[in-house]
Short mmCIF file of C-alpha atoms and ligand atoms in Angstrom, two decimals:
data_model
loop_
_atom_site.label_atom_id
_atom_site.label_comp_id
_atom_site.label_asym_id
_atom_site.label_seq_id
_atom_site.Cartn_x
_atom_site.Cartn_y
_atom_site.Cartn_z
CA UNK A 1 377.73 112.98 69.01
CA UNK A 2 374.65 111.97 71.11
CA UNK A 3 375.37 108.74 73.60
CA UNK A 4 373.05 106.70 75.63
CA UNK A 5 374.76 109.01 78.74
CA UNK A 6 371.53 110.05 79.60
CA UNK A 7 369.27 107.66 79.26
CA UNK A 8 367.48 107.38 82.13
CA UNK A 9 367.38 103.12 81.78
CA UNK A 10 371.55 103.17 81.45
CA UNK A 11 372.62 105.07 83.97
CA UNK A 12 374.14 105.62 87.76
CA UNK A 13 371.62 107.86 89.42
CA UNK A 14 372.95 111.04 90.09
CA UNK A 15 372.69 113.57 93.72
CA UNK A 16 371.87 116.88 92.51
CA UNK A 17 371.73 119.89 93.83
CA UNK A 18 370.02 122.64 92.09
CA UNK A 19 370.55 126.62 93.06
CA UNK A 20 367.98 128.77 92.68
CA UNK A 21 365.58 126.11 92.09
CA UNK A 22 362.27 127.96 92.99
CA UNK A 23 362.85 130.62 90.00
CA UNK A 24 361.48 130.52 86.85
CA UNK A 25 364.78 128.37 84.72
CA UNK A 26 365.40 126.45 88.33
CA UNK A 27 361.63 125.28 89.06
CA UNK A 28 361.51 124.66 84.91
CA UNK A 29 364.54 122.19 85.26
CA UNK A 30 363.47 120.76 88.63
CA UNK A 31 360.10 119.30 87.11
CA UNK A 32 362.00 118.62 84.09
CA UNK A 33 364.50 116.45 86.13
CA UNK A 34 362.14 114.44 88.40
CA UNK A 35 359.99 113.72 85.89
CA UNK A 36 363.08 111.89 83.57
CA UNK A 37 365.16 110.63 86.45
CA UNK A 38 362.71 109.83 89.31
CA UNK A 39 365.55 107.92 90.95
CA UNK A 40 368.02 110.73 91.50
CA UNK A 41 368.19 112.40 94.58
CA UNK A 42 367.28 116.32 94.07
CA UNK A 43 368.37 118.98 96.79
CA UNK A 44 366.59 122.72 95.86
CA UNK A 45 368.83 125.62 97.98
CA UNK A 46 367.01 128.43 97.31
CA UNK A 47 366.88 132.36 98.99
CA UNK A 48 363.66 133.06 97.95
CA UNK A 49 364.39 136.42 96.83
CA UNK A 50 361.33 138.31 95.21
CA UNK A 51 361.91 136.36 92.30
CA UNK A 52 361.90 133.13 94.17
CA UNK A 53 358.48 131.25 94.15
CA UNK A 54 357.77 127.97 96.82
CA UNK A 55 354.74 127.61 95.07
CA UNK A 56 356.44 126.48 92.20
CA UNK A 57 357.42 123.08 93.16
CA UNK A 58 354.41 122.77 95.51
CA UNK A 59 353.83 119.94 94.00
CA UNK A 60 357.06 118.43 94.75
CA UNK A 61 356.31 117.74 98.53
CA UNK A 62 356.20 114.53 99.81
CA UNK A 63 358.87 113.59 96.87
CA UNK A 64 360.97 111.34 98.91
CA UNK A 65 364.45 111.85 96.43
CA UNK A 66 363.37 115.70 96.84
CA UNK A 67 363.99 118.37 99.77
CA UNK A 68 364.20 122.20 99.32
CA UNK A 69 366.51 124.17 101.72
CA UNK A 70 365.70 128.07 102.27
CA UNK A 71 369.20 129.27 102.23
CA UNK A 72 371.94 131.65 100.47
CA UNK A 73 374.53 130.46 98.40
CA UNK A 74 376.85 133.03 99.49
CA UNK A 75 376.37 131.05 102.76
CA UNK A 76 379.47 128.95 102.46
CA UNK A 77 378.97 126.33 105.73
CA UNK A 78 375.49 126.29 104.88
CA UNK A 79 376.51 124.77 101.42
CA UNK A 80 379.03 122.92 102.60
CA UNK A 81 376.82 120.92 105.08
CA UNK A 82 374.52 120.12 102.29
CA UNK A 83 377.40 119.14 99.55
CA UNK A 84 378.73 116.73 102.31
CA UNK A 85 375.40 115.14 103.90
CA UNK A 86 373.82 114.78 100.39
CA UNK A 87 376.79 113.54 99.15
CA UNK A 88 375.81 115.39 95.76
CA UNK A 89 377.80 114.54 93.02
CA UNK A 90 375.96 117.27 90.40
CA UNK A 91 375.94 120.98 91.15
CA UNK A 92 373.24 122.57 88.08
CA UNK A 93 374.13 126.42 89.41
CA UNK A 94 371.13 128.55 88.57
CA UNK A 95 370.72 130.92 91.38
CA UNK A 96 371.25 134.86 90.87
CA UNK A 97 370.00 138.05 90.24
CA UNK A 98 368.30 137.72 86.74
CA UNK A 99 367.19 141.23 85.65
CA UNK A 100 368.68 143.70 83.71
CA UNK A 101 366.39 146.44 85.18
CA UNK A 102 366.86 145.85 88.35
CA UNK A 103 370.97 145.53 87.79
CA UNK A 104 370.73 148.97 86.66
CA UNK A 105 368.33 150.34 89.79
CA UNK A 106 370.84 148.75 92.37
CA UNK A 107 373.84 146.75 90.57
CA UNK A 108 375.35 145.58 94.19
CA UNK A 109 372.93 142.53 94.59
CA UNK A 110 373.98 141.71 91.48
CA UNK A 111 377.87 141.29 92.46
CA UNK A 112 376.80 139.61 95.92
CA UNK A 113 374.59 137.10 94.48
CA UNK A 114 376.26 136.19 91.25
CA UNK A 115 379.95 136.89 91.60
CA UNK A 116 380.35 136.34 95.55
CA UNK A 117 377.92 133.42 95.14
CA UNK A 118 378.91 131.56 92.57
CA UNK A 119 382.71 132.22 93.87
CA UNK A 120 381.04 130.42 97.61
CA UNK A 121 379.45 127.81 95.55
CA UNK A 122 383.00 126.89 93.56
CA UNK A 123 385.40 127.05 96.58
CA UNK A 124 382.99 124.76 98.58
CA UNK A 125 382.47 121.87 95.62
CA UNK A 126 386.49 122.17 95.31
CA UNK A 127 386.78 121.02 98.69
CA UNK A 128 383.91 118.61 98.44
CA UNK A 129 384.26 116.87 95.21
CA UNK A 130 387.54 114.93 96.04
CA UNK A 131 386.55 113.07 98.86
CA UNK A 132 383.45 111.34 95.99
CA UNK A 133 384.08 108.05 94.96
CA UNK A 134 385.94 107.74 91.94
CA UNK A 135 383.78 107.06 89.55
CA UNK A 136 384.04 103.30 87.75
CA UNK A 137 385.42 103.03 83.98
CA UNK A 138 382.80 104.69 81.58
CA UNK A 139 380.57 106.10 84.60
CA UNK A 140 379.87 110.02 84.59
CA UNK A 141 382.19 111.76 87.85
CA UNK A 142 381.17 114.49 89.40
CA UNK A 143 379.97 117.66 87.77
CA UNK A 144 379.44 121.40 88.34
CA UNK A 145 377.05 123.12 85.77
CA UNK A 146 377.64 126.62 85.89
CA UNK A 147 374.13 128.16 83.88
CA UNK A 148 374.57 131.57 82.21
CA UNK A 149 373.51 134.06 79.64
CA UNK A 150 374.21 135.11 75.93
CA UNK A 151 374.33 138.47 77.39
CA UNK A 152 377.87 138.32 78.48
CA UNK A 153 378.67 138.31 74.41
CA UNK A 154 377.31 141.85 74.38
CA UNK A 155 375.39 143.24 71.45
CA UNK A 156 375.01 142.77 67.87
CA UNK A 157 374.84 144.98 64.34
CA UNK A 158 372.36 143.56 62.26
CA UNK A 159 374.59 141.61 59.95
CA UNK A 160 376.65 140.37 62.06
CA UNK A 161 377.23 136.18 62.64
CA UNK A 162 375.52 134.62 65.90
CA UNK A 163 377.42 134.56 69.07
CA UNK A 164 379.72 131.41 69.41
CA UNK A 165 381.71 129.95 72.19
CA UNK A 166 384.86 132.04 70.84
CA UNK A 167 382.92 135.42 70.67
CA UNK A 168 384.67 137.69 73.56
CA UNK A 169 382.93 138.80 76.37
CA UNK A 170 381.52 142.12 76.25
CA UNK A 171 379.02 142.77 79.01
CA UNK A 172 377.36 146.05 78.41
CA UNK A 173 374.63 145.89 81.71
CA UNK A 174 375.77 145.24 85.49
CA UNK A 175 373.72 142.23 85.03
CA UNK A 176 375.69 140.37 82.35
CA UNK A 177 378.85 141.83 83.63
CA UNK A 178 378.69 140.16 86.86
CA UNK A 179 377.52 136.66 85.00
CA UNK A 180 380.37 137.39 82.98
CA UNK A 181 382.51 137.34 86.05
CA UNK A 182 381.59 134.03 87.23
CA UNK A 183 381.46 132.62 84.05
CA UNK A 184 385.64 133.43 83.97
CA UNK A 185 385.74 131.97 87.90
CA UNK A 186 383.83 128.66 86.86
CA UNK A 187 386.58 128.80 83.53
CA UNK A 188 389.46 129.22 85.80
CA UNK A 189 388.38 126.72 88.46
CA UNK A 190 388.50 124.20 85.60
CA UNK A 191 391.98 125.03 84.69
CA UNK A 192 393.64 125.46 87.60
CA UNK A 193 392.26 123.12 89.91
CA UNK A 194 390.75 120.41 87.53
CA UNK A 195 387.01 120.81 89.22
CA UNK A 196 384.47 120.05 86.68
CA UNK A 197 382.71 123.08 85.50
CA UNK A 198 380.72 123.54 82.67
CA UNK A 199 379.28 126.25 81.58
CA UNK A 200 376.09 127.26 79.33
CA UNK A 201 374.76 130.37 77.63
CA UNK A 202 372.18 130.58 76.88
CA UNK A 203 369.47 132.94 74.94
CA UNK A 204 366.40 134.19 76.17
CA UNK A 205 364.12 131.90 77.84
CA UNK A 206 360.29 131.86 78.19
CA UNK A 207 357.21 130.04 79.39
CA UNK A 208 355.67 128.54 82.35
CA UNK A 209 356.38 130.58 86.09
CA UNK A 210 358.05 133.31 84.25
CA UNK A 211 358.12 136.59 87.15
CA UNK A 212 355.86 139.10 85.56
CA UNK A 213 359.03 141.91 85.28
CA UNK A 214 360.34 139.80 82.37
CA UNK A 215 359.05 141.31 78.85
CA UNK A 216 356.72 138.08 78.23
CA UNK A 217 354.84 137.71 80.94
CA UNK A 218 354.81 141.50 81.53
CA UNK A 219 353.19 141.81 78.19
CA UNK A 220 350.63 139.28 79.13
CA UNK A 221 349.57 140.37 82.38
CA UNK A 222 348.96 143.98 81.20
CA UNK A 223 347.24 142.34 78.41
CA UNK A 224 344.87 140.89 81.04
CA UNK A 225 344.71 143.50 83.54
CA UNK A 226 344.28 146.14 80.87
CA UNK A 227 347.42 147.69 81.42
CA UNK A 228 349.63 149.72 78.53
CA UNK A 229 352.41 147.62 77.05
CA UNK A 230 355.09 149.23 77.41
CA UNK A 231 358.12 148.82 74.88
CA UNK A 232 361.71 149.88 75.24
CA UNK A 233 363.14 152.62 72.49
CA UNK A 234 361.58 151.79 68.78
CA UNK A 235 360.74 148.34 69.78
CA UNK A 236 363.61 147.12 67.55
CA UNK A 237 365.80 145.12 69.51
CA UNK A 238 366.34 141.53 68.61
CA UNK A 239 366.20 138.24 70.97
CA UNK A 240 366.37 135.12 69.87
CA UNK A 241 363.69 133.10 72.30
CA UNK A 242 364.30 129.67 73.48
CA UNK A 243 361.02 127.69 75.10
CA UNK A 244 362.35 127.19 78.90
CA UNK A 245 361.39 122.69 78.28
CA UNK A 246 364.23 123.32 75.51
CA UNK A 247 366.67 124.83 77.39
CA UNK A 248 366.16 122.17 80.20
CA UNK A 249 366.66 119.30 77.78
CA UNK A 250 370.09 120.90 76.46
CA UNK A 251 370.96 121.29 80.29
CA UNK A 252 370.54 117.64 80.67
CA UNK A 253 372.76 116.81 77.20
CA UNK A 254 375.84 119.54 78.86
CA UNK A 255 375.33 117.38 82.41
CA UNK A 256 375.90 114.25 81.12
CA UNK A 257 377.91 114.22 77.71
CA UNK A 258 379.51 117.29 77.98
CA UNK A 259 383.29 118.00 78.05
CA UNK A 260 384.20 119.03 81.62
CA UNK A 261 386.04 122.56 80.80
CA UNK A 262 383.85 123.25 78.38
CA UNK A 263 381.28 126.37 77.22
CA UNK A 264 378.37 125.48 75.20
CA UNK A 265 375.80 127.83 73.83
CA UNK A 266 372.43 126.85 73.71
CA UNK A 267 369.75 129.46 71.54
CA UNK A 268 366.77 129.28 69.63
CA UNK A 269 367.33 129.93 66.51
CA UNK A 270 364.34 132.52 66.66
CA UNK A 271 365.21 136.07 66.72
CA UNK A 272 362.33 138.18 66.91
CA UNK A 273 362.61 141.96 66.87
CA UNK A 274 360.20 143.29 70.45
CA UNK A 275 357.91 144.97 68.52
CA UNK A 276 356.80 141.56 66.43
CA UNK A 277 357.27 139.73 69.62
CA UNK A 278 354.53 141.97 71.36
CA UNK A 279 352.43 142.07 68.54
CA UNK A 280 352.28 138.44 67.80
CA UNK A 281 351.55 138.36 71.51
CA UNK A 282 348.31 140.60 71.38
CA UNK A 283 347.18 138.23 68.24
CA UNK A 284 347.29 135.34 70.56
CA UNK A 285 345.69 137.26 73.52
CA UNK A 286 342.67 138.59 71.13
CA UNK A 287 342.31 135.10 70.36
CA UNK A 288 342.28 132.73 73.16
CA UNK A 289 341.07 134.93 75.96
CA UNK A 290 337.26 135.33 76.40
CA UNK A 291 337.07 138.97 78.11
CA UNK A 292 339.26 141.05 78.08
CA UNK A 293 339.31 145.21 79.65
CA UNK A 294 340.80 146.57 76.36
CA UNK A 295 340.50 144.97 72.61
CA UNK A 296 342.32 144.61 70.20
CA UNK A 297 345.06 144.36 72.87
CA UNK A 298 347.21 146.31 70.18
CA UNK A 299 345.89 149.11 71.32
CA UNK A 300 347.49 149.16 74.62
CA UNK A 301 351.13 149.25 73.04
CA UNK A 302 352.91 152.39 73.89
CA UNK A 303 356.39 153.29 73.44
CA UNK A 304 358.77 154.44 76.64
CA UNK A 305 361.72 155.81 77.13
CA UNK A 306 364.49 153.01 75.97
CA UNK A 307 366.64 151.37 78.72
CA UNK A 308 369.97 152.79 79.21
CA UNK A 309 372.52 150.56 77.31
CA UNK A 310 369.81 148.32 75.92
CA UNK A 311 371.76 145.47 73.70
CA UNK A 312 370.39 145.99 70.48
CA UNK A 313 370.30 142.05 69.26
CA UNK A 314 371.30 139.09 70.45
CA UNK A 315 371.35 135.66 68.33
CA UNK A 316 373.60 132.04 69.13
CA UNK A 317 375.01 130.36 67.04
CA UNK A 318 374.26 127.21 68.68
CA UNK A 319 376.50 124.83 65.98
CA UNK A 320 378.73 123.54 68.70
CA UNK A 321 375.73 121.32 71.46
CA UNK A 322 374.05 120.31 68.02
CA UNK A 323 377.18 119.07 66.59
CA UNK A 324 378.75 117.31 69.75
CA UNK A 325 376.04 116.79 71.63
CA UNK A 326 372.87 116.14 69.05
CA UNK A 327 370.96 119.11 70.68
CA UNK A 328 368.43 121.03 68.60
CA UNK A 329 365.39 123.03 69.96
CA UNK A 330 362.08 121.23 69.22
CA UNK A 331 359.33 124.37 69.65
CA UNK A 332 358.87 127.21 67.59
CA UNK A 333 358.06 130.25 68.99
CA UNK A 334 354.90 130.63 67.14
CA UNK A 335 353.47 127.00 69.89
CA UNK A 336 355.64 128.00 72.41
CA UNK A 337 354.19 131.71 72.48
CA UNK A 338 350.46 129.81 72.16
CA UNK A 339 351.20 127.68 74.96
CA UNK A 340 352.98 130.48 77.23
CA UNK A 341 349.82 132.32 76.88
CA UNK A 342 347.61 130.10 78.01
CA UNK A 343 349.77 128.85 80.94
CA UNK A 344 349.13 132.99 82.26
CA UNK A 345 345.61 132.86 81.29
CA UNK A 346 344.93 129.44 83.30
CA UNK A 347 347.30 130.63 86.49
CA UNK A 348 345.84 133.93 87.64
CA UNK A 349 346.18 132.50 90.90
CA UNK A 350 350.00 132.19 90.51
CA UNK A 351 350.62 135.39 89.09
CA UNK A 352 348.17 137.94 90.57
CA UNK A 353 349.63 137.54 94.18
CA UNK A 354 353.19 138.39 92.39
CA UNK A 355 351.70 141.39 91.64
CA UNK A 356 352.53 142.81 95.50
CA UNK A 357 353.32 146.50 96.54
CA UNK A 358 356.79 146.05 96.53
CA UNK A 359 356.45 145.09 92.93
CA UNK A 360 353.98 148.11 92.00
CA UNK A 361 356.88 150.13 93.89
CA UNK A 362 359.57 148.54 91.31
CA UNK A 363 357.51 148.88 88.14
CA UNK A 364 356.59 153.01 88.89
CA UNK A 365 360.55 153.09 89.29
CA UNK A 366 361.06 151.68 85.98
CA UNK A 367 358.44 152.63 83.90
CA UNK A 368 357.93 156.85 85.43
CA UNK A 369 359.07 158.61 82.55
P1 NAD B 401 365.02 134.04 88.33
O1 NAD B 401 365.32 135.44 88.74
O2 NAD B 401 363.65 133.70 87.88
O3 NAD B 401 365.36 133.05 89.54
C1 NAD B 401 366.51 133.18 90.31
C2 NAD B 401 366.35 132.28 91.54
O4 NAD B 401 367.57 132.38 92.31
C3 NAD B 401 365.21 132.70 92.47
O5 NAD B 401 364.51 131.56 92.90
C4 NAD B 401 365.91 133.36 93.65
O6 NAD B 401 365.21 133.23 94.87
C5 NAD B 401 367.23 132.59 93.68
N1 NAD B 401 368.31 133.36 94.31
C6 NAD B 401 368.66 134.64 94.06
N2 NAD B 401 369.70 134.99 94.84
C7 NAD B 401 370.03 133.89 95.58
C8 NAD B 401 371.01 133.61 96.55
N3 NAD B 401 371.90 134.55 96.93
N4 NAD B 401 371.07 132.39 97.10
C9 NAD B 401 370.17 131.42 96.72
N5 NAD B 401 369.21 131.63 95.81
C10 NAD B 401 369.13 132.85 95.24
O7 NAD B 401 366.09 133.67 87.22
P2 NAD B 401 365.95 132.77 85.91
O8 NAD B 401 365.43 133.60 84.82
O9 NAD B 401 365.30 131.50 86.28
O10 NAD B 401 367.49 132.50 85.60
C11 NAD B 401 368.17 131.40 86.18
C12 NAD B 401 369.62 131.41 85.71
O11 NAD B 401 369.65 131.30 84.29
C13 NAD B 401 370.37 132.69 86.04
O12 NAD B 401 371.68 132.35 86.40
C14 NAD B 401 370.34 133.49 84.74
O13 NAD B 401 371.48 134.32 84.65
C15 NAD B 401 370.40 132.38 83.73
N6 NAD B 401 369.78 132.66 82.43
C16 NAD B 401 368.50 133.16 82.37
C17 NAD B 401 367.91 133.36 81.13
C18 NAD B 401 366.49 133.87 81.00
O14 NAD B 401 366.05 134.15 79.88
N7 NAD B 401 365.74 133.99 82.08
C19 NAD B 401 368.62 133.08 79.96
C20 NAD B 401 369.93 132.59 80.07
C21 NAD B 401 370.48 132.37 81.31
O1 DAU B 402 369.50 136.81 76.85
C1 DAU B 402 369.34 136.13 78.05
C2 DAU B 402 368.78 137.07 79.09
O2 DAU B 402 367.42 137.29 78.76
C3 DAU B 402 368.92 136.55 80.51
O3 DAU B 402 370.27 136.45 80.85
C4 DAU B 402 368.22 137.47 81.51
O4 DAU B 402 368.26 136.91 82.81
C5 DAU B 402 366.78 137.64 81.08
O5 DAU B 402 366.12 138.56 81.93
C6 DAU B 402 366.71 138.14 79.63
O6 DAU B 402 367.23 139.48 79.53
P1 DAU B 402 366.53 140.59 78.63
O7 DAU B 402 366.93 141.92 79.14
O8 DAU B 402 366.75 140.31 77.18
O9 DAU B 402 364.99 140.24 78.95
P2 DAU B 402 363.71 141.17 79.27
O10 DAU B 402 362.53 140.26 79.33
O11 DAU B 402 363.94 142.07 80.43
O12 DAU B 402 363.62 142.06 77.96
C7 DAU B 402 363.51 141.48 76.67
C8 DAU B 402 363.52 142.62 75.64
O13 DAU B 402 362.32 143.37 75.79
C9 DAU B 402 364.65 143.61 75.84
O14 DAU B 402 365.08 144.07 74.57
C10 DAU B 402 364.01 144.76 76.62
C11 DAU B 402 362.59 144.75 76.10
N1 DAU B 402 361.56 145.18 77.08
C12 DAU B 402 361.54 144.61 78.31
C13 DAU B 402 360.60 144.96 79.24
C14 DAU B 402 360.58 144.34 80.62
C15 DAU B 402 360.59 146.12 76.72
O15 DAU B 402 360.59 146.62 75.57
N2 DAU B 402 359.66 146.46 77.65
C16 DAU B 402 359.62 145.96 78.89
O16 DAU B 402 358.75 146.36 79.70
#
């Protein structure tokens, strides 16, 4: 059950360092973790890919217990310099190729990034983490959160139980099968070595700096910009959507309680089929937006050709971090939705520059039909 572990008055403060910190999860859990543990150190290594933002944690600069490093993880003395000068103790592993799309446009960024990556990032804390102090009696040692996705679980029928930590992997997209892959290395680092790892899955997240590929904020901006809304097939796949603060608390409960060894799955317990999910999402935009190019923004929804092996529902079971660690989500997805859309319709300035010619180049790829 839940400890005082992480309480930020009772413990050690922890070195962190954070991969793929300037994307949407990483920046989420960045602000998340500086604003509950001030006193930790926080290192951000970070390739800025398309999908990775500096303006994000902007407002982190002049953080003394923060520094970002443009770099690759795949860049093994590059990590290694910063594991050993930072002394970090806490690896939260966050960094990779994130979209299904784009897996299936070009899968081999996909294997560089998340299985040659995360394999980089494992071999270099195995060397590192030895020569830490050993931690004192009842003190948290050193830890290496590997983050990663429900989607490695595969798909669903409609009756079927949530996903738990003993479902078997089934990876249907080149996306979840190379998270899938270094889910298994961060798995057999822990048992054959004794480094560490944990590891997460986790359902879909949204909110705040979400890229505008992703179906939320892709729904939102189109909303805005007038755009059709484009959804996959007959609309009735199911996610189950988890608001990105949530995930980042559960994050912190795995980090510090957590069995080293051990998979938890973290979900919201709010499956939504796409089609309600976009619709709920015009409501809102109607609503709270004072001019908009098209209205009702249901209008603009228009069905295209479905995505080739699109998972038809995913749902978590999520029994195992409530029971041992006393996690629950705390937002529905009726305030998280209200809130998500008014984070887009306050930062225009944040997403309208995203919306570059190599993007426009992507989305004609995806969405010519
Ligand atoms: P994202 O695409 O928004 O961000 C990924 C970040 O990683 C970017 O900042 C990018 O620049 C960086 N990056 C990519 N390749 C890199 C490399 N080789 N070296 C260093 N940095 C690199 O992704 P996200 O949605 O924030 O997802 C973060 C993690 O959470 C991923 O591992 C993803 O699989 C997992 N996850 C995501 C969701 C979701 O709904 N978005 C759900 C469950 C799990
Ligand atoms: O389940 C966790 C996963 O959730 C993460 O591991 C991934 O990194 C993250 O991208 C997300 O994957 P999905 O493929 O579920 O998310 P996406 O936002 O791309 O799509 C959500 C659903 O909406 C999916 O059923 C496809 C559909 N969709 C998506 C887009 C972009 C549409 O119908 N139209 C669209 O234009």
């Amino acid at each position: 059950m839940t400890s005082s572990l992480n309480s930020p008055q009772n413990r050690k403060s922890r070195r962190v360092l954070v991969t793929g910190g300037a994307g949407f999860i990483g920046a989420n859990f960045v602000h998340y973790w500086c604003r509950r543990y001030p006193g930790d150190r926080l290192v951000v290594l970070d390739a800025l890919t398309y999908a990775g933002n500096p303006q994000n944690l902007a407002s982190l600069e002049g953080n003394e217990n923060y520094r970002f490093v443009p770099g690759n993880i795949c860049d093994r003395p590059l990590v290694e310099t910063l594991l050993k000068e930072e002394a970090i103790d806490t690896v939260a592993h966050f960094a990779a190729e994130s979209h299904v799309d784009r897996s299936i446009l070009g899968p081999a960024a996909f294997i560089q990034t998340n299985v040659v990556g995360s394999f980089t990032l494992l071999e270099a804390f195995r060397n590192h983490w030895q020569t830490l102090p050993v931690p004192n009696s009842g003190e948290r040692g050193p830890i290496f959160l590997h983050v990663s996705t429900d989607e490695v679980y595969g798909s669903l029928g409609p009756e079927d139980p949530g996903f738990t930590e003993q479902t078997p992997y089934a990876p249907n997209s080149p996306y979840s099968a190379s998270k899938a892959g270094s889910d298994h290395l961060a798995r057999a680092y822990y048992h054959t070595y004794g480094l560490p790892t944990l590891i997460t899955n986790c359902s879909n997240n949204y909110g705040p700096y979400h890229f505008p590929e992703k179906l939320i904020p892709l729904m939102c901006i189109n909303m805005l910009l007038g755009k059709p809304l484009p959804v996959y097939g007959d609309g009735q796949n199911i996610r189950d959507w988890l608001y990105v603060e949530d995930h980042c608390r559960g994050l912190d409960v795995v980090i510090h309680q957590g069995t080293p060894g051990e998979t938890y799955n973290i979900g919201g317990n709010n499956e939504v089929k796409n089609i309600d999910l976009v619709r709920m999402l015009c409501q809102l935009m109607d609503e709270l937006a004072p001019d908009l190019p098209v209205r009702p923004c249901e209008s603009l929804m228009t069905f295209v050709k479905d995505r080739p092996g699109h998972d038809r529902r995913y749902a978590i079971d999520a029994t195992k971090i409530k029971t041992e660690l006393g996690w629950t989500p705390t937002v529905t997805v009726e305030e998280g939705l209200r809130q998500t859309v008014q984070w887009y319709l306050a930062h225009q300035e944040w997403w309208r520059p995203l919306l570059s010619p190599e993007y426009q180049d992507y989305y004609r790829q995806v969405y010519a039909n």
